[in-house]
């Protein structure tokens, strides 16, 4: 039950983050919003799963995934934010729906 | 003797690995390549003798019996083609080594070549439809590499066409496999022979036609062949030679194997095959006539000749299938030889465009003779091997009362003769164009010894095919009887 | 003995992966880990740090608090009828420049919603942090300083004598050195 | 409750997909891709917990590692484009 | 007989190969096999005339009923003697004709011998396919001989013309013979004639055979190649194009006529063609100034008469034809030789330019006169006997239209008398008179040659140098190549040496002997007639046939002939229409032009060089054909269920991203969309119970994206819009068609699953026999490890190819990759750097875990390798290619090679121990502390896979990893 | 096979084909990847889907058919390798032409307007013309 609740909260955070990614106005703000999902959201989901699982092997796998995520994702998001910031006034930011093929 | 069966696949793979590891030494790589292929010629001959005397040899990879495991099946058809293929591969490798500048060959050449050899052998020997896909991929990937080694502009351009079209074929193959497994739950060809029979006719015909399209792309039949004349001529001449001789024939092999083994008589798309065959023959030979470049002319005649084989298959009689088997043997040898000669012409005259070269009957009379013999054989002039092949097809076709398509094939053979005389007159008879007078060739034989000798050997082989046409045709007939008797194959592989 | 610590970490990872603490797994983990460390040795310069477990716990606590509070803040913003943000960039110069501290700091910054690292100076002595809600610049600076302290203690970092990062920066990178508001 | 969790993840996926298509910048699309990967991880974990089958957890472990690698790589080249 | 044929082949090939050093003596060597054959046949004559037919047979392709069946019956004996005796004469003549230092004499002699062998084979054949084979060989040798002066475009074109026309006829013949053989149930000539099949197929077959015969024997409308063939050296023309090869068609007709003459198409076809040829040939001969062309058209005409006589097929006409065959060989060959001599000595053979010949030329004149007497059918020439017999036979014949044929024969013979006279006066009498003070050119001249005094020194040329009026093709070599050898006509040519005239004289004498004592040929004529016909009354050949209609016709012929000649000046211009009658030549040229146009148009249409078109055609074919086949016998299985709800979001994301990848205009964006599709696929795999697939897909997708991005960063940012709306609609239609086809086929095939899948056994045997709990992995490394072995080979080769391509032109001599010269320092980000250092070993550790655990849980060598590859990618992210190269201790090639060697050795090794290829072995080890450990050889295989994948990733970075600025464009 | 997955496969094939028929190699590569994904869907749906076929995890009777999975895995790996090769072609093309456009074959250009039998026809025309004047 605890596990499921944690997972639910995690999912809610992921959803909120997705809402943010859709609603917020500029790319940096959207990146901030994603961080919600990529940290507390996913950790809660993993924690919820870990609590609900019974096999030790499975639990350690989930823990491992969480640890690896914490290790690997910050540098990646730092790189993205750096790139996004540098690109902020580059034409990469222009809307390309305008010239997409019909 | 079943240990012989996997050798043509496994040995080149080990050789390729060693070749990658000894990449620093060209000569070590060559020793590996030559010794592996020389061994395989012997192995293939031994296998053919074994198969012809004692019947089909079946071996199970990993010891897992079919239909669960992958079975390797050497029947007469496969063994015959294996012998010809290994011989051709060996001759072309020597030719490639003898080509001036071969020492600059990329470090990957020998490995890719050996993988190609493994892929060709695996295509012939496998008794498993998915393994056939994998074998094709081995062969094709190696061919992509060989085609583009060097990275010249035209190679890249033609490489794109070749690779993309081949990948379409591969994807279609996987698609076909998915449908096959979906309907039958097996990919073992012997098992499939039984299970496909029970399918409703609609989906069964659809599968037969889908497989025909898949292999038709590789075999270069109309309207799936357009890629071939654009891509083959740009490769280095040894590569073109081995592609021209072997790769399309692997496609033909797969068509023959799958149509005859997997599908019962009532599913066979005979009319479709004959229509496609006629179109292939005609469009191919017209293309050959329209070209000015020797390699392009020869490339189009590949297409045209494939039409003959497809026509023979379309008759679906023992005699016709025997003729097809014989034709494949003849065509591999002759076409490879012709492309090797084309390479020698290019080498001696500095170009392969007819409008730029000429007079080679005087400068390289030996080469002229080699070309004449091969070209006449290709055009089906008696008593060369091409004639036996043509006669066998005509005989079988008339016996089957397929007058229209046979008449077409006869007309096409005249046009083939015309295409060949265009090369003969353009390159050998007509005086050389002053603008591009090439340096005189190094010797009267027309090129470096290591290039001329394997070419000569192949031409002699083609004469040998003509001289020994009796036994070879008899063998082809036995192979055709095997091919037409699906249940015997199934019994050999899965047990009675 | 740096590699011993690394070996222990690798074996723990190995055991986590296998999910069973059997002797066989430990032995194989040690063998495999050692083999890896032999095949790909650690480089001398950068891998010099020692974990202070107490400080690590403090850092984790800080991160958790940050996580929750910033998540709440973010949620509020996202769900407002018209999201109103007050973004800005702060340059933070480290007291004790260290590659490890920078890395740890940027990671924590990345993990907390509302902050993210935009850049790090070539000398690893200044980080540029983008705040989504830069209402209170002084508070933001304070939180960065606190984070640096916790991070430095957690990995017990010593100023590197031989490293170029010890020297103060000659000049701050031009485009990113001041808070900006939109 | 698991159904609710999955529903929320699905909704999140839909929103991320919207951002993926809407862009407009590359960074936006990478963000969306990132979000979708996270949804996938959450989905796998929840699915495993719900069914008790751990077969997909190695996938989870792998994605937790390789997902960021791909993102980092793309980020690197977005940036490279600017300079 | 077979030995003799072999002798021809050996001598011929030897002369072609080595004859050059023999010079003119090559011809003498070449005469040996002919003389030997003639002698041998002569020794067989008694047997033959007794009616004994000798048979020989050597098997060739038994399965096809092909064997070298030869027989020596009466007609074969006759023809063999003609071929060999004339052959000896021609070769002796040739050995004097050519200059001693002329080029290619060995080749020429060898080809003549090969031709003679083919011709002998043709006449001896008792197997229609052998006959056909020899027939084609004579076409080929003729082609090579006509093109002997291949520097000249005209010679080449004439050779091609002859080859294509006779080749086409040959193929028609082949078709006809196969039909005939199948109708008769045998390809033996004797068998076919004995069976005498009939029916529609046989009717078609006979027409085809006659077409073949008419092309070879230059019958209207196929005759045009023969005058062109005069481009060959005169000895060749004398031999092939008058005495022997052109008789092959007549010979074949003679062979088949006894049985088939009475079948429906035979006589109308043969007689119409023969009569037309007979008359038109004569008319054209009358108009020639070139003596050689005059003879050539004369040959055409005479061949028409022979065709009529043999084709009519009655014993009497056949006998007449038999005599004409021999007589013609003798006189026509003689006359060709005479022309050759004149040409050789004087430098021209144009009637208008020939100088007067002095008394020393009298012997040659006599020889020519003897031959002309025979040709014109004047008594005491062999031709007279033939003509009398023809008139008599045709007069007495009963077949429909024999009167018309008789009239044609008389008219043709008149023309023969006229052109024979023209030959004599043109070559000998005329010039003498002109020299006596009558230099006026012949009336009705339309010749526009601006340089009438020049003539090529080469005596083999049939016609003057290129006439500027008719030069169509200003190609350089066609004009320049020959100008060096222009010579002037010798006004007082030296008389020929006796040895030069002797061969012609000998042949002329044969004609005289046959003309004076024709009874010598009675026996041979009788047995020749009996071939395939059964016994006939003995033939009696005689000069005097008594008074009767034939004699009257003969007198009429001579009178008419001389009258035509005498009226030459008035008649000749009026005969101009004859050369305007459409002949086969125009058809040939039109066909050739049409072929050129059709071939280029068709090729230009289908082979337009555009990959999108090729791919579109293939896609459309692949969609249309199977669906058409399916619909032909469709059995709709009904709609399946929609599927579980949980799949819906994944499918929606998948399709949305796929569409995005198609529509977006930036390459990077497309790559991201593609990545999403890939991850969605992984999601689908999770939902389908395929953890290994999901794992692999996720890892592959990541690395694919990495490699894709590595390449894309170089390419232009956007795809430029370039397609027209029409093309786009075409693409959309094909795409929709493919989608529909896949949809229909997928649903249909899913609805008809038969039986249980073979994989059930795999599940059952995975643990007990495969020693692994992860069935998919057991399949990959054991049950179907053979696939995997091939698959990693694909990876190896693909990565080699990728490196080769990407680094083409930037290799050291040994092909090892070299660091680019202007390596630019990649800007390092400290947090990335440090994180990567921390994570690197961990990732490798995990990759090894996946490798080792894979047999029992999702994982395996491939995924392990990909994860290790990700570690490499991490390094790249941190520090670029130098970081990858610098820290990886192992060269990519070595890793790749070691992996492949390990795997392939694991596959091969069991063979050494007598096992099946790839057979796995399991050893149980009892280790202290650890306990029992199973060591499976499949693991070694999987380690190989692991290494190959790592090697591949290393290679990928080697290929694409260098910073774009380093790569010099172009 | 479910309707949804059949749609997914068909959609991937359709979009993939659309991309395949373009001139930019990067688009073609994407198209081929989509086709491959479509084919893989067809493979895994070609037999029973269910629980992960790992023995010991329970539910062997609800196992997904492992064979199509193995086949699909092989296909995925092969496509990975070949895709890399294609990318190398695009890369090489960029080095040579600064684009990844698939160019038309130069050898095929102008074939339709060429006159291949010119020599043969012209020469023989000459011979016949000579005959006429003689
Ligand atoms: Na030429
Ligand atoms: Na953050």
mmCIF file of N, CA and C and ligand atoms in Angstrom, chain A residues 35, chain C residues 109-113 115, ligand 2:
data_model
loop_
_atom_site.group_PDB
_atom_site.id
_atom_site.type_symbol
_atom_site.label_atom_id
_atom_site.label_comp_id
_atom_site.label_asym_id
_atom_site.label_seq_id
_atom_site.Cartn_x
_atom_site.Cartn_y
_atom_site.Cartn_z
ATOM 1 N N UNK A 35 12.834 18.707 -14.482
ATOM 2 C CA UNK A 35 13.630 18.224 -13.363
ATOM 3 C C UNK A 35 12.747 17.595 -12.296
ATOM 4 N N UNK C 109 22.496 20.754 -7.916
ATOM 5 C CA UNK C 109 21.728 21.831 -8.551
ATOM 6 C C UNK C 109 20.813 21.262 -9.628
ATOM 7 N N UNK C 110 21.356 20.332 -10.360
ATOM 8 C CA UNK C 110 20.548 19.741 -11.433
ATOM 9 C C UNK C 110 19.354 18.983 -10.872
ATOM 10 N N UNK C 111 19.574 18.366 -9.703
ATOM 11 C CA UNK C 111 18.510 17.528 -9.150
ATOM 12 C C UNK C 111 17.380 18.350 -8.554
ATOM 13 N N UNK C 112 17.665 19.574 -8.149
ATOM 14 C CA UNK C 112 16.588 20.345 -7.548
ATOM 15 C C UNK C 112 15.888 21.191 -8.586
ATOM 16 N N UNK C 113 14.570 21.029 -8.707
ATOM 17 C CA UNK C 113 13.837 21.818 -9.679
ATOM 18 C C UNK C 113 13.987 23.295 -9.376
ATOM 19 N N UNK C 115 16.535 25.171 -10.251
ATOM 20 C CA UNK C 115 17.916 25.624 -10.451
ATOM 21 C C UNK C 115 18.581 24.727 -11.491
HETATM 22 NA NA1 LIG G 2 17.572 21.297 -11.178
#
